[in-house]
PDB file of C-alpha atoms and ligand atoms in Angstrom:
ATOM      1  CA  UNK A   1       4.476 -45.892 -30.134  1.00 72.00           C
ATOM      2  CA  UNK A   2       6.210 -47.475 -33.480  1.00 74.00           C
ATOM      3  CA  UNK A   3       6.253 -44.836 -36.270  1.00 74.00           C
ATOM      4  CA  UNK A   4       3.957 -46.543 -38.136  1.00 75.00           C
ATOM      5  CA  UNK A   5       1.172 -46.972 -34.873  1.00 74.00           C
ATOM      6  CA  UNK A   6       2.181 -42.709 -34.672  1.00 74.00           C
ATOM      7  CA  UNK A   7       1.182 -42.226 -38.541  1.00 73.00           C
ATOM      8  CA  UNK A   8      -2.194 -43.954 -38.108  1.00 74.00           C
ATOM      9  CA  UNK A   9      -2.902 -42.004 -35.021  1.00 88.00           C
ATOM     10  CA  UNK A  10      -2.318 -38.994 -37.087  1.00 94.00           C
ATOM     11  CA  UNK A  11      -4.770 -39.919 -39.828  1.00 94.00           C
ATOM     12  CA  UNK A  12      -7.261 -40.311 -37.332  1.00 96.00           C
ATOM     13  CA  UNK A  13      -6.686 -36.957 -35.599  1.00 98.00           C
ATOM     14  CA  UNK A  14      -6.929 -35.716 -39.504  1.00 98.00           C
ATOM     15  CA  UNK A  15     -10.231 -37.220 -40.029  1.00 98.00           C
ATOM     16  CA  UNK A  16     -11.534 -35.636 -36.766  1.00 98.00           C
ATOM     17  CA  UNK A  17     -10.327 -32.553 -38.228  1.00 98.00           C
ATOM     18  CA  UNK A  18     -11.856 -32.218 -41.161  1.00 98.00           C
ATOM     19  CA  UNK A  19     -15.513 -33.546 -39.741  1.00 98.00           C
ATOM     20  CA  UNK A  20     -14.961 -30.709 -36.703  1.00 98.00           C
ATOM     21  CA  UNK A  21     -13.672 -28.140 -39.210  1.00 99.00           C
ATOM     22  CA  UNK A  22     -16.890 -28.931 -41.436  1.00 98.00           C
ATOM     23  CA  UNK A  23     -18.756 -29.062 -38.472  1.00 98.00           C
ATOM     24  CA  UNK A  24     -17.714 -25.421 -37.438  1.00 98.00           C
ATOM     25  CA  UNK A  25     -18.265 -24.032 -40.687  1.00 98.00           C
ATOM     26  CA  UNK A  26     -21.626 -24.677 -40.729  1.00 98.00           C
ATOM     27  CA  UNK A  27     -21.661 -22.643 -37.279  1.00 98.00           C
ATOM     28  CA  UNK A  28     -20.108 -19.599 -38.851  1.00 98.00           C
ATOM     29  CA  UNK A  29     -22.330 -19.318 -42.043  1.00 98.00           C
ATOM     30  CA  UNK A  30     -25.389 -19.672 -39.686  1.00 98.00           C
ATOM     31  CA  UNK A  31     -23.785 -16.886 -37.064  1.00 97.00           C
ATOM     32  CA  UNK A  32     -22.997 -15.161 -40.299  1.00 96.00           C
ATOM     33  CA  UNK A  33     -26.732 -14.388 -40.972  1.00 95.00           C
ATOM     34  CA  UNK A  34     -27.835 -13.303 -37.348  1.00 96.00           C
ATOM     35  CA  UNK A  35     -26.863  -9.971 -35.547  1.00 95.00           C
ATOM     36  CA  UNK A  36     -23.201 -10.040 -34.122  1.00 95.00           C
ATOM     37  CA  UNK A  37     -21.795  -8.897 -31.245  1.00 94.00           C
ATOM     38  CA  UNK A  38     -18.290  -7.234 -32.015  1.00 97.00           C
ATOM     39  CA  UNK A  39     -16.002  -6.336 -29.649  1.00 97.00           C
ATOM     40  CA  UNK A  40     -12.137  -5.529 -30.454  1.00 96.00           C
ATOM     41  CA  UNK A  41      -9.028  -7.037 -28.964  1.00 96.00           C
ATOM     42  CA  UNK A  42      -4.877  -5.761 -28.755  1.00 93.00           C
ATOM     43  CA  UNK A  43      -6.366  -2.498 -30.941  1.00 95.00           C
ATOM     44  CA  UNK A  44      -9.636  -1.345 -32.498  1.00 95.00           C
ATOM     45  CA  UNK A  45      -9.260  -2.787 -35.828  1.00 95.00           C
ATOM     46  CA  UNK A  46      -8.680  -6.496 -33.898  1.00 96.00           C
ATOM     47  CA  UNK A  47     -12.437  -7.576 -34.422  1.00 98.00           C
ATOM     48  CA  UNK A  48     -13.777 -10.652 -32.066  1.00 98.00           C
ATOM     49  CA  UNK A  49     -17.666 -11.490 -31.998  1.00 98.00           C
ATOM     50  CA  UNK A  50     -19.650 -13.909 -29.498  1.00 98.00           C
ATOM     51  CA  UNK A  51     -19.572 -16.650 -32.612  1.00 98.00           C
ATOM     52  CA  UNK A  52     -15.611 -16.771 -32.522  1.00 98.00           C
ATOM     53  CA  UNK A  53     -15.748 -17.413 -28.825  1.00 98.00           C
ATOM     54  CA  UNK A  54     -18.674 -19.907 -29.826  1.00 98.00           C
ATOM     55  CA  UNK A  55     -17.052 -22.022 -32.693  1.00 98.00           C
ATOM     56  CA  UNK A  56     -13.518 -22.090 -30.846  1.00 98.00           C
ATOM     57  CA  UNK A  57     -15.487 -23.356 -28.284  1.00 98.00           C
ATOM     58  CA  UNK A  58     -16.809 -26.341 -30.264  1.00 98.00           C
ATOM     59  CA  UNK A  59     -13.794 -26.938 -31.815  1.00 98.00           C
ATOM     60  CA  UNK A  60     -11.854 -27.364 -28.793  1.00 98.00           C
ATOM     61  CA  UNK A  61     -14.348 -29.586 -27.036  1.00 98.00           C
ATOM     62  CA  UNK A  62     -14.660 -31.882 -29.452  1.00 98.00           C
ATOM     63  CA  UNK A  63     -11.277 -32.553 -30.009  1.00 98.00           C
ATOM     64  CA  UNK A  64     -10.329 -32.420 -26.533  1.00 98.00           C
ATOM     65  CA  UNK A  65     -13.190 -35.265 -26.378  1.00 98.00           C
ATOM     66  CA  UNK A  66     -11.715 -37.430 -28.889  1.00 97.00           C
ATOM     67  CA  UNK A  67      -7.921 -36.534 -27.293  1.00 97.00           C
ATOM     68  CA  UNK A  68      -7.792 -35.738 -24.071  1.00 97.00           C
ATOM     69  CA  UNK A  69      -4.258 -36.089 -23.122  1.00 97.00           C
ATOM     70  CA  UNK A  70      -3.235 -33.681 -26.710  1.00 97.00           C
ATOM     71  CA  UNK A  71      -2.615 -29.627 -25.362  1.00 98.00           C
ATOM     72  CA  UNK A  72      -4.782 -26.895 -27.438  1.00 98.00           C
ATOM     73  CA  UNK A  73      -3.522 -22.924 -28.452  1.00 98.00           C
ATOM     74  CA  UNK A  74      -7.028 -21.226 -29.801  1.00 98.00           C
ATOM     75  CA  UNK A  75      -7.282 -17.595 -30.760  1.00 98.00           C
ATOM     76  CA  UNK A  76      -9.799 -16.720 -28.760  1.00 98.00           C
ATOM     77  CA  UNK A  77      -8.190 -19.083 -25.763  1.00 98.00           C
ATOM     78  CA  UNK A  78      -5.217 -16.799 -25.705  1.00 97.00           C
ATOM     79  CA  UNK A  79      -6.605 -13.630 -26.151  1.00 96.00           C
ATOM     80  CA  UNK A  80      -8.985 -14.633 -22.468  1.00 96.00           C
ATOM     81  CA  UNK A  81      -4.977 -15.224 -21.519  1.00 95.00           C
ATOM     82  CA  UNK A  82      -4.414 -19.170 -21.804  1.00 96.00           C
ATOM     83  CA  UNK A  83      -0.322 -19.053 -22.547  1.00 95.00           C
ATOM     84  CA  UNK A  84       0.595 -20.001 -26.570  1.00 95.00           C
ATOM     85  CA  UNK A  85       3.461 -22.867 -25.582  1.00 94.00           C
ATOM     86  CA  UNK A  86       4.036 -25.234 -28.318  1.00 97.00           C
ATOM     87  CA  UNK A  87       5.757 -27.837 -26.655  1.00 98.00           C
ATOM     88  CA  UNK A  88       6.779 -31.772 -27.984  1.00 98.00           C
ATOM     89  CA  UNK A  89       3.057 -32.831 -27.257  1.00 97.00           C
ATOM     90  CA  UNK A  90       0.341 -33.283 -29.646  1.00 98.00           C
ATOM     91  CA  UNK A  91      -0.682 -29.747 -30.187  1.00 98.00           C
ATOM     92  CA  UNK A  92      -4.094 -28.035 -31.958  1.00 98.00           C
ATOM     93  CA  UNK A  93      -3.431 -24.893 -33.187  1.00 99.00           C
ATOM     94  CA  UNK A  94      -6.790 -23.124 -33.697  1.00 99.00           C
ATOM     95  CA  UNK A  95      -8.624 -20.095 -35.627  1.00 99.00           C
ATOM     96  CA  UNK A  96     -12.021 -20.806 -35.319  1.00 98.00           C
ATOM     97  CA  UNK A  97     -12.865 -17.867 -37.571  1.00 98.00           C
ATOM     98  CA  UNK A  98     -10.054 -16.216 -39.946  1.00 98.00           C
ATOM     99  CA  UNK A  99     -11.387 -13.160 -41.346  1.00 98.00           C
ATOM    100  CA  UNK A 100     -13.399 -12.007 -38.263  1.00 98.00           C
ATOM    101  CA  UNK A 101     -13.873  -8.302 -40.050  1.00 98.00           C
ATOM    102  CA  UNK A 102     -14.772 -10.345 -43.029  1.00 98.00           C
ATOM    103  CA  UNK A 103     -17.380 -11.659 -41.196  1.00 98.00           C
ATOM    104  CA  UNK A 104     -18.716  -8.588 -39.316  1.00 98.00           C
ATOM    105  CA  UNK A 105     -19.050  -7.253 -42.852  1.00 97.00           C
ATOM    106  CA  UNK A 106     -20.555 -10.362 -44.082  1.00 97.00           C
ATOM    107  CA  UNK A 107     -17.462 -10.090 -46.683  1.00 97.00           C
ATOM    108  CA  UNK A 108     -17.067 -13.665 -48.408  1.00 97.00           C
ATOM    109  CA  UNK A 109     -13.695 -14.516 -47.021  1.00 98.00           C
ATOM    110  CA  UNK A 110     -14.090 -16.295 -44.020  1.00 98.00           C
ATOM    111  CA  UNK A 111     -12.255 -19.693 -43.065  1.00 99.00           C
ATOM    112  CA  UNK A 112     -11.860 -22.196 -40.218  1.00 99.00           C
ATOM    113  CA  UNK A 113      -8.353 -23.025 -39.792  1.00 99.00           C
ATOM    114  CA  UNK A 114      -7.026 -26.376 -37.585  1.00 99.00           C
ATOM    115  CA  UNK A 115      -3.400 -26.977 -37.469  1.00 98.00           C
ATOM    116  CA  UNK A 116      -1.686 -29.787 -35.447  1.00 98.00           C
ATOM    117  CA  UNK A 117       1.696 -29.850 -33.974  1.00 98.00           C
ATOM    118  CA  UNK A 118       4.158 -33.312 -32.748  1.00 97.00           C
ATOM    119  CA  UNK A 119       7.166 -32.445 -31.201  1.00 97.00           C
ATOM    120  CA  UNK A 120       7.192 -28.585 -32.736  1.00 98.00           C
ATOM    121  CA  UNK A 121       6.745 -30.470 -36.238  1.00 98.00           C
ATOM    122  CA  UNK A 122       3.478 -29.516 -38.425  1.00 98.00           C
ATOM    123  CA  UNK A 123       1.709 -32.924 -38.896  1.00 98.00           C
ATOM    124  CA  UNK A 124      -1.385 -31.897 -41.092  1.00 98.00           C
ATOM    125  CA  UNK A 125      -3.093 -28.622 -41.788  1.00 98.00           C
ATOM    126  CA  UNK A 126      -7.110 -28.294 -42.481  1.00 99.00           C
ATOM    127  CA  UNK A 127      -8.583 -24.951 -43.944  1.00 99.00           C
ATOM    128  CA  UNK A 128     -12.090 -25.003 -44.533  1.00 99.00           C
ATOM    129  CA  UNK A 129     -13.701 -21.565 -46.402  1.00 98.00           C
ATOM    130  CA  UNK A 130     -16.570 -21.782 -44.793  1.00 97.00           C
ATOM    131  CA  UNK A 131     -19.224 -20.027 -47.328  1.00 97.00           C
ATOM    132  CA  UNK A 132     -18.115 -21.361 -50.784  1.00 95.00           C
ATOM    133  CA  UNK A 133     -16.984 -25.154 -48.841  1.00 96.00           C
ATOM    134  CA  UNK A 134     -13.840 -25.267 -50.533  1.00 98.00           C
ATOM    135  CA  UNK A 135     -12.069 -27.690 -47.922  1.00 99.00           C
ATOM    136  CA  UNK A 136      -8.107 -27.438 -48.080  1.00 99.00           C
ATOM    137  CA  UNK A 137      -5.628 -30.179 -46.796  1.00 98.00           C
ATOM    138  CA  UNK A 138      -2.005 -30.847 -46.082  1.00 98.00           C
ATOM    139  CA  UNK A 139      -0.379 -34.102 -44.452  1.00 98.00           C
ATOM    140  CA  UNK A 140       3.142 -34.110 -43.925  1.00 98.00           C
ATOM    141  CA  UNK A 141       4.691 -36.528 -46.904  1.00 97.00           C
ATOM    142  CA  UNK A 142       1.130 -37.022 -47.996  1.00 97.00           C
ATOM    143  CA  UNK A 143       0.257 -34.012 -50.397  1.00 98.00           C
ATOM    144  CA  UNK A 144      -2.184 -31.272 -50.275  1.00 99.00           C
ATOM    145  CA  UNK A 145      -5.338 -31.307 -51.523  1.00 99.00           C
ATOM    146  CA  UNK A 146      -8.477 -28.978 -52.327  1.00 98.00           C
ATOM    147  CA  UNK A 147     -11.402 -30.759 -52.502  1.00 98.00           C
ATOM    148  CA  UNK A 148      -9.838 -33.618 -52.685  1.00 97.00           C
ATOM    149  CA  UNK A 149      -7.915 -32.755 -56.393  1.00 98.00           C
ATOM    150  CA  UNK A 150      -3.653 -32.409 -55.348  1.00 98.00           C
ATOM    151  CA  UNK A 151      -2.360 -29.029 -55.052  1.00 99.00           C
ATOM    152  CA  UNK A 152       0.897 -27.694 -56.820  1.00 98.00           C
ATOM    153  CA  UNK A 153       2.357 -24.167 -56.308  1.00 99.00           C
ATOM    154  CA  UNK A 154       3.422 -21.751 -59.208  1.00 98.00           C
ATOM    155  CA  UNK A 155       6.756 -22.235 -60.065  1.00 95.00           C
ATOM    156  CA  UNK A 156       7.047 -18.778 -61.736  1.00 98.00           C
ATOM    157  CA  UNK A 157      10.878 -17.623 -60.937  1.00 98.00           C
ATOM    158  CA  UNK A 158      10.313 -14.014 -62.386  1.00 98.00           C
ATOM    159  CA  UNK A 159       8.608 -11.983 -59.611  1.00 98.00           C
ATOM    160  CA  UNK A 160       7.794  -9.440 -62.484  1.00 98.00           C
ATOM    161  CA  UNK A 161       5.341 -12.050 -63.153  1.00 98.00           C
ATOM    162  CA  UNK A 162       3.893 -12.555 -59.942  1.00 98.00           C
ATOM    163  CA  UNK A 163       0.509 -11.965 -57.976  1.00 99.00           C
ATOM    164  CA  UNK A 164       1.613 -11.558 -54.210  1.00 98.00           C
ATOM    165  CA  UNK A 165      -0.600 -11.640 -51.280  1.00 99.00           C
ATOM    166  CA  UNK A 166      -0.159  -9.727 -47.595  1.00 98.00           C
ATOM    167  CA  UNK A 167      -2.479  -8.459 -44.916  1.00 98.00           C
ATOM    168  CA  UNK A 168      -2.353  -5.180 -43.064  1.00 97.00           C
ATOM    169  CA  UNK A 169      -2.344  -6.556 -39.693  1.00 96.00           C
ATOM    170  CA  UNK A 170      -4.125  -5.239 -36.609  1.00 96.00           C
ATOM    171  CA  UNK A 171      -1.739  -2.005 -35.645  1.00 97.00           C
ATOM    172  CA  UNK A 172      -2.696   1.412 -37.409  1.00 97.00           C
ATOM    173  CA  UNK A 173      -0.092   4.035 -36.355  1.00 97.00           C
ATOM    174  CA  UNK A 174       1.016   6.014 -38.944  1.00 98.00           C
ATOM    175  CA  UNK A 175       4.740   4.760 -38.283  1.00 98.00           C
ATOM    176  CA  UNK A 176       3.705   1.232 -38.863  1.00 98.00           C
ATOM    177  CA  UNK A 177       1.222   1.986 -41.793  1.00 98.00           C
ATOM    178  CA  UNK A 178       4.433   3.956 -43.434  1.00 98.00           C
ATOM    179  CA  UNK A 179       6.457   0.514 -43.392  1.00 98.00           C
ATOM    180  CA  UNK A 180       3.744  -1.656 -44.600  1.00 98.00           C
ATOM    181  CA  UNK A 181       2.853   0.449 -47.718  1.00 98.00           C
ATOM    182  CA  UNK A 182       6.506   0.737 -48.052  1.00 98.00           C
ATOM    183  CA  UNK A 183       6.702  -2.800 -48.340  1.00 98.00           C
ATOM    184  CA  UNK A 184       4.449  -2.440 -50.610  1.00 98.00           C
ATOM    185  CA  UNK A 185       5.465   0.287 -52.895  1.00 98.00           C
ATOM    186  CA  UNK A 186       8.927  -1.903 -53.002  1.00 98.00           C
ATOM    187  CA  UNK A 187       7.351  -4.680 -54.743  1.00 98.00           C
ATOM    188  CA  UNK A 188       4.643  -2.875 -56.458  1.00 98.00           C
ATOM    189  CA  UNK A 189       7.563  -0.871 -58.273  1.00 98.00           C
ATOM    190  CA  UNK A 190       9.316  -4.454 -59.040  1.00 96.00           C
ATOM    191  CA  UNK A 191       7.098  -4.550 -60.936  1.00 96.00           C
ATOM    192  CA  UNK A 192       4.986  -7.528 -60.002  1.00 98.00           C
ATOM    193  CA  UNK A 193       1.979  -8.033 -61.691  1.00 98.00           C
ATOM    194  CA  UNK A 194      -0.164  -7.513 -58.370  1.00 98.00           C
ATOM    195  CA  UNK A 195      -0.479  -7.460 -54.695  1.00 98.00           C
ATOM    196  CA  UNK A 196      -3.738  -8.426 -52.911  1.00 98.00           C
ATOM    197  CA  UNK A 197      -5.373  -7.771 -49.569  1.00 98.00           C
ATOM    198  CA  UNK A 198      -8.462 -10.337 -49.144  1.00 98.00           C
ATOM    199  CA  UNK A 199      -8.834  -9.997 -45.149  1.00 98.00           C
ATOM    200  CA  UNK A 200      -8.096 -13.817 -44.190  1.00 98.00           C
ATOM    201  CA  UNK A 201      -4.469 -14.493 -44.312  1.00 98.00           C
ATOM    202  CA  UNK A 202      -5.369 -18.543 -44.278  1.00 99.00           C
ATOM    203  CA  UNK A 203      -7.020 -17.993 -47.229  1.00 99.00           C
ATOM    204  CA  UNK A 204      -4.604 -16.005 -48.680  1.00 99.00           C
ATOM    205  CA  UNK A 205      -1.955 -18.504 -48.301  1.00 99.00           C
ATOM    206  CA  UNK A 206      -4.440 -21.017 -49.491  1.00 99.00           C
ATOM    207  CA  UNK A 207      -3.898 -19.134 -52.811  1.00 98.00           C
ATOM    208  CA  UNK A 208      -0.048 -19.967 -52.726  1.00 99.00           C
ATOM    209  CA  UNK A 209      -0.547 -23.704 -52.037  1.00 99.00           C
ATOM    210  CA  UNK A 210      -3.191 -23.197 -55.051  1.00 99.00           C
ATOM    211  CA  UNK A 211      -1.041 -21.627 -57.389  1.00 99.00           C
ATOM    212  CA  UNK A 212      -3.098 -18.994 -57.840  1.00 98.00           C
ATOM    213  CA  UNK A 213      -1.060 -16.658 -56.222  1.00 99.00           C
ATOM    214  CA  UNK A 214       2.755 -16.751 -56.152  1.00 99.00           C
ATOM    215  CA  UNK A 215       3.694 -15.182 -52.825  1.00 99.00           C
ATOM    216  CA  UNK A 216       2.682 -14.456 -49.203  1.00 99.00           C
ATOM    217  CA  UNK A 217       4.421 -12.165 -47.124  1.00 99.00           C
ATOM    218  CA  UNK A 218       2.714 -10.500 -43.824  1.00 98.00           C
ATOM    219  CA  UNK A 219       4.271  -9.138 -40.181  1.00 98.00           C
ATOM    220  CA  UNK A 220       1.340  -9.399 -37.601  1.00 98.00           C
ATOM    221  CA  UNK A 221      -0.634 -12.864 -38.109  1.00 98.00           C
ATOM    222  CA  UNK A 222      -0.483 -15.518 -35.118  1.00 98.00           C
ATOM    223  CA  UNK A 223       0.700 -19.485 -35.069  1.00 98.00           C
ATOM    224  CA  UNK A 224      -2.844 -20.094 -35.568  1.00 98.00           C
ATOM    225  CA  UNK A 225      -2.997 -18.039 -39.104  1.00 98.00           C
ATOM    226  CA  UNK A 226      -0.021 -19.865 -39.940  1.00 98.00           C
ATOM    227  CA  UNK A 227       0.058 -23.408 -38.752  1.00 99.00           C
ATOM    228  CA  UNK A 228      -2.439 -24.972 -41.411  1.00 99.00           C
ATOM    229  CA  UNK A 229      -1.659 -23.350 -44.341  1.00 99.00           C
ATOM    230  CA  UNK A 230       2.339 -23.417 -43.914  1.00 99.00           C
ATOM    231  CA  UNK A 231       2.017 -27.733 -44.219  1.00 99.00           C
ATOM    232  CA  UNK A 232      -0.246 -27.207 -46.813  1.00 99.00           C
ATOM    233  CA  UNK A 233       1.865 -25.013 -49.126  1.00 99.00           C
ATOM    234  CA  UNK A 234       5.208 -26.952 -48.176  1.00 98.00           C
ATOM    235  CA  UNK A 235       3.100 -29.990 -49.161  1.00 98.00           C
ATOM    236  CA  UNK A 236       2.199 -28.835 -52.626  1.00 99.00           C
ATOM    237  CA  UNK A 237       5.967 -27.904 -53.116  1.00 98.00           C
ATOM    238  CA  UNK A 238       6.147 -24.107 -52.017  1.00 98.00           C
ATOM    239  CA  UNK A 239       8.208 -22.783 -49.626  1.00 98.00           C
ATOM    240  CA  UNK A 240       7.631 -21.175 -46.114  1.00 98.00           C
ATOM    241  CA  UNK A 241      10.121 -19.135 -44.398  1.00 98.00           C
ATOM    242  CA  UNK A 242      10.660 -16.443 -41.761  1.00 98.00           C
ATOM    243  CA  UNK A 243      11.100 -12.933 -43.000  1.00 98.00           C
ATOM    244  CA  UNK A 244      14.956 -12.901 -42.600  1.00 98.00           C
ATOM    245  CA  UNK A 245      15.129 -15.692 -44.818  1.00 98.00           C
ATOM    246  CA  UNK A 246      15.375 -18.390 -41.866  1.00 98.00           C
ATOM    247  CA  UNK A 247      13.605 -21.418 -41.313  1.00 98.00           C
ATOM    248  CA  UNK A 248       9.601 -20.258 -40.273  1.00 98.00           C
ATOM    249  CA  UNK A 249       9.335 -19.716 -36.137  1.00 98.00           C
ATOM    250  CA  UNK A 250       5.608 -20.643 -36.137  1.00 98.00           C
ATOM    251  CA  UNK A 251       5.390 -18.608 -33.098  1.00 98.00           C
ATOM    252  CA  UNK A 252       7.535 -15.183 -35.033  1.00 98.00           C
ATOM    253  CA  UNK A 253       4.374 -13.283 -35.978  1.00 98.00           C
ATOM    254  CA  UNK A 254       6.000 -13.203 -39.619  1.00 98.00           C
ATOM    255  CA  UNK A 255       6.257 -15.072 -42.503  1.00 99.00           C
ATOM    256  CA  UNK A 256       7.198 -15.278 -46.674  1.00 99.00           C
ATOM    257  CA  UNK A 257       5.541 -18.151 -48.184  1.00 99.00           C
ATOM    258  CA  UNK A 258       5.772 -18.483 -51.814  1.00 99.00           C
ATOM    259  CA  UNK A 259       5.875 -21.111 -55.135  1.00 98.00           C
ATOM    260  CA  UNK A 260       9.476 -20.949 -55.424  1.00 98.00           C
ATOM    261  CA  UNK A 261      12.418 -19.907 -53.182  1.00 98.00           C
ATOM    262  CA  UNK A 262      13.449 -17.322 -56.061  1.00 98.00           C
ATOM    263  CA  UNK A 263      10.555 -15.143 -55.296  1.00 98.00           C
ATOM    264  CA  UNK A 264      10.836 -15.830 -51.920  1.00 98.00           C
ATOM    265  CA  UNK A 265      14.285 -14.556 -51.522  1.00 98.00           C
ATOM    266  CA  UNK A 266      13.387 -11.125 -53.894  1.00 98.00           C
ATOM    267  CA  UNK A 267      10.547 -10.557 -51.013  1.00 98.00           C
ATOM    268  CA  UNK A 268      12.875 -11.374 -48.029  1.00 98.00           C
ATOM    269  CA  UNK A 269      15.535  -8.857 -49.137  1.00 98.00           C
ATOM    270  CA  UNK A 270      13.460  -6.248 -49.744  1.00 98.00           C
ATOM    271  CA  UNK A 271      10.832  -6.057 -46.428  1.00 98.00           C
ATOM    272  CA  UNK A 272      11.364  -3.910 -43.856  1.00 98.00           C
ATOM    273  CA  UNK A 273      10.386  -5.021 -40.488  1.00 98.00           C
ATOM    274  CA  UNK A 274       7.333  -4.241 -38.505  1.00 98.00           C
ATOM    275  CA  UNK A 275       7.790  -5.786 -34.819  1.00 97.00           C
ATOM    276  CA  UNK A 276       4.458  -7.482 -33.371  1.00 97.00           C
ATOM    277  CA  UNK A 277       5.987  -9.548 -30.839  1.00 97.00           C
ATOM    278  CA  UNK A 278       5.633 -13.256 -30.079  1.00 98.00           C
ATOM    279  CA  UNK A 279       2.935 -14.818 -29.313  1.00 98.00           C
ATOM    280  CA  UNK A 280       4.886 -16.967 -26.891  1.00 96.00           C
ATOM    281  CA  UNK A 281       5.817 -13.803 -25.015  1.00 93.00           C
ATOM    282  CA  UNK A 282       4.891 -13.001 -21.682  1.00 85.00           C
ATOM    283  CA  UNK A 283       1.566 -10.972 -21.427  1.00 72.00           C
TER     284      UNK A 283
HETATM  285  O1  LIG B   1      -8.391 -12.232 -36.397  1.00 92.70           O
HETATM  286  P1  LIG B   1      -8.572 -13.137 -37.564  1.00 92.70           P
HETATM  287  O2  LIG B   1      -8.618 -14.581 -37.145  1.00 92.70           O
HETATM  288  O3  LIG B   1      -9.676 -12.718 -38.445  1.00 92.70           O
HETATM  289  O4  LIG B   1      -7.205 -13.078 -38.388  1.00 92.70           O
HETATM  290  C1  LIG B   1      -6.788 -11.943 -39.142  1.00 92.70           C
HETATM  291  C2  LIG B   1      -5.989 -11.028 -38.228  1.00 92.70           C
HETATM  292  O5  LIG B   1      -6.822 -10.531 -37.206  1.00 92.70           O
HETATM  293  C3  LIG B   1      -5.432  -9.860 -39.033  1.00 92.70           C
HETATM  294  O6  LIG B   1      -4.652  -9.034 -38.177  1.00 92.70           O
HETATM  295  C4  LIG B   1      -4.557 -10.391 -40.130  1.00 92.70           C
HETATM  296  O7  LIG B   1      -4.048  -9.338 -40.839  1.00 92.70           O
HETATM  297  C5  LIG B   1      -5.322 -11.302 -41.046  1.00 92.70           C
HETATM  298  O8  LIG B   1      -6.327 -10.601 -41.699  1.00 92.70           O
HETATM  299  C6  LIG B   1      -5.920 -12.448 -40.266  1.00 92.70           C
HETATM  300  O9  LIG B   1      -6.681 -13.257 -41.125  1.00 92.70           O
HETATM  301 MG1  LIG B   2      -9.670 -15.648 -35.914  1.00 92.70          MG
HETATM  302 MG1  LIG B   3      -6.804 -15.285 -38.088  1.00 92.70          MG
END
């Protein structure tokens, strides 16, 4: 296939995207209002409900309709034990609902997030907040978009002026809690001007390809947290690495995603580690 035949073909797989990801978010805000069904996955805090199953579900069918011969890694998909391999083919990376306690809670930060994959190379990301239908996009030399107006990240340089997002991440033991508010308490005592937890790490790195926010940093999120909203910052000019400072491993379990590389940098040098794993490891 000519590069040219191969861009077109990814359009189309975008536009599928964004009708399924609409599509799905629709699903969530009416699961939202009936009674859920929570069960917990790799710890107790690792919420999963019937409608997660339900909406991957939907997703996957639909675009497995439309592309048969592309491979799929969903949340929900791996966690019944499907392997996460990212290989050179066409690959969906899928969170049918990010922000799962969010949505137990009825807590208004919940998102439907469809990344997709050529040859281990992001092609286009689609995030879609599913209860105020803000719709964010990212095409790989094409630009990111929120509603359809271009994104740009903060350029701020001075992390003393700088809002910073992270998550907690599903472990609780007191020895990993002590590194994360560590982590923390390092950059709280920069100091920035705030760090924020808002439950859906898609949406929180949303905030960076926004501008909004000027910095991401979390150990314990999946490829399919990542995978959208790491084309979508890179396409409005930010920056999204691996918490050594390397170039991201989609499939790490960590990442620093921020406006510039300067306040990248500050956040890589001063995080200690928390180890989740990989989630192409062996189960
Ligand atoms: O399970 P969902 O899809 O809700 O994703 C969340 C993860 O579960 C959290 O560990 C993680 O910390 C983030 O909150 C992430 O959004
Ligand atoms: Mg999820
Ligand atoms: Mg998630």
């Amino acid at each position: 296939m000519s590069s040219d035949m191969e861009a077109e073909s990814w359009a189309e797989c975008m536009d599928v995207a964004v009708k399924t990801a609409l599509r799905a978010g629709q699903m969530v805000r009416v699961s939202m209002m009936q009674e859920k069904r929570v069960s917990s996955k790799s710890t107790p805090t690792d919420l999963v409900t019937e409608a997660d199953q339900q909406v991957e579900e939907l997703i996957i069918s639909t675009l497995r309709e439309h592309f048969p011969s592309h491979r799929f890694i969903g949340e929900e998909s791996s966690a019944a034990g499907e392997k996460c391999i990212l290989t050179d083919n066409p690959t969906w990376i899928i969170d049918p609902i990010d922000g799962t306690c969010n949505f137990v809670h009825s807590f208004p930060m919940v998102a439907v997030s469809i990344g997709f994959a050529v040859k281990k190379q992001l092609e286009f990301g689609v995030i879609y907040h599913c209860l105020d239908g803000t719709l964010y996009t990212g095409r790989r030399s094409h630009g990111a978009f929120c509603n359809g107006v271009r994104l740009r990240v903060s350029k701020e340089k001075d992390v003393s002026k700088a809002l910073i997002l992270t998550e907690i991440g599903a472990k609780r033991e007191p020895h990993t809690l002590d590194i994360f508010l560590g982590n923390m308490k390092q950059l709280l005592s920069a100091p920035v001007h705030g760090v924020r937890i808002i439950g859906s790490s898609t949406l929180a790195l949303c905030q960076v390809a926004t501008g909004a926010a000027e910095a991401y940093y979390q150990y314990g999120l999946h490829c399919w947290d990542i995978a959208a909203a790491a084309i979508i910052i890179t396409e409005a000019g930010g920056c999204v690495i691996d918490t050594t400072g390397g170039p991201l491993d989609l499939m790490s379990r960590r990442v620093v995603a921020a406006g510039s590389q300067e306040i990248a940098d500050y956040i890589v040098q001063r995080l200690k580690p928390i180890n989740y794993g990989r989630d192409d490891d062996d189960p």
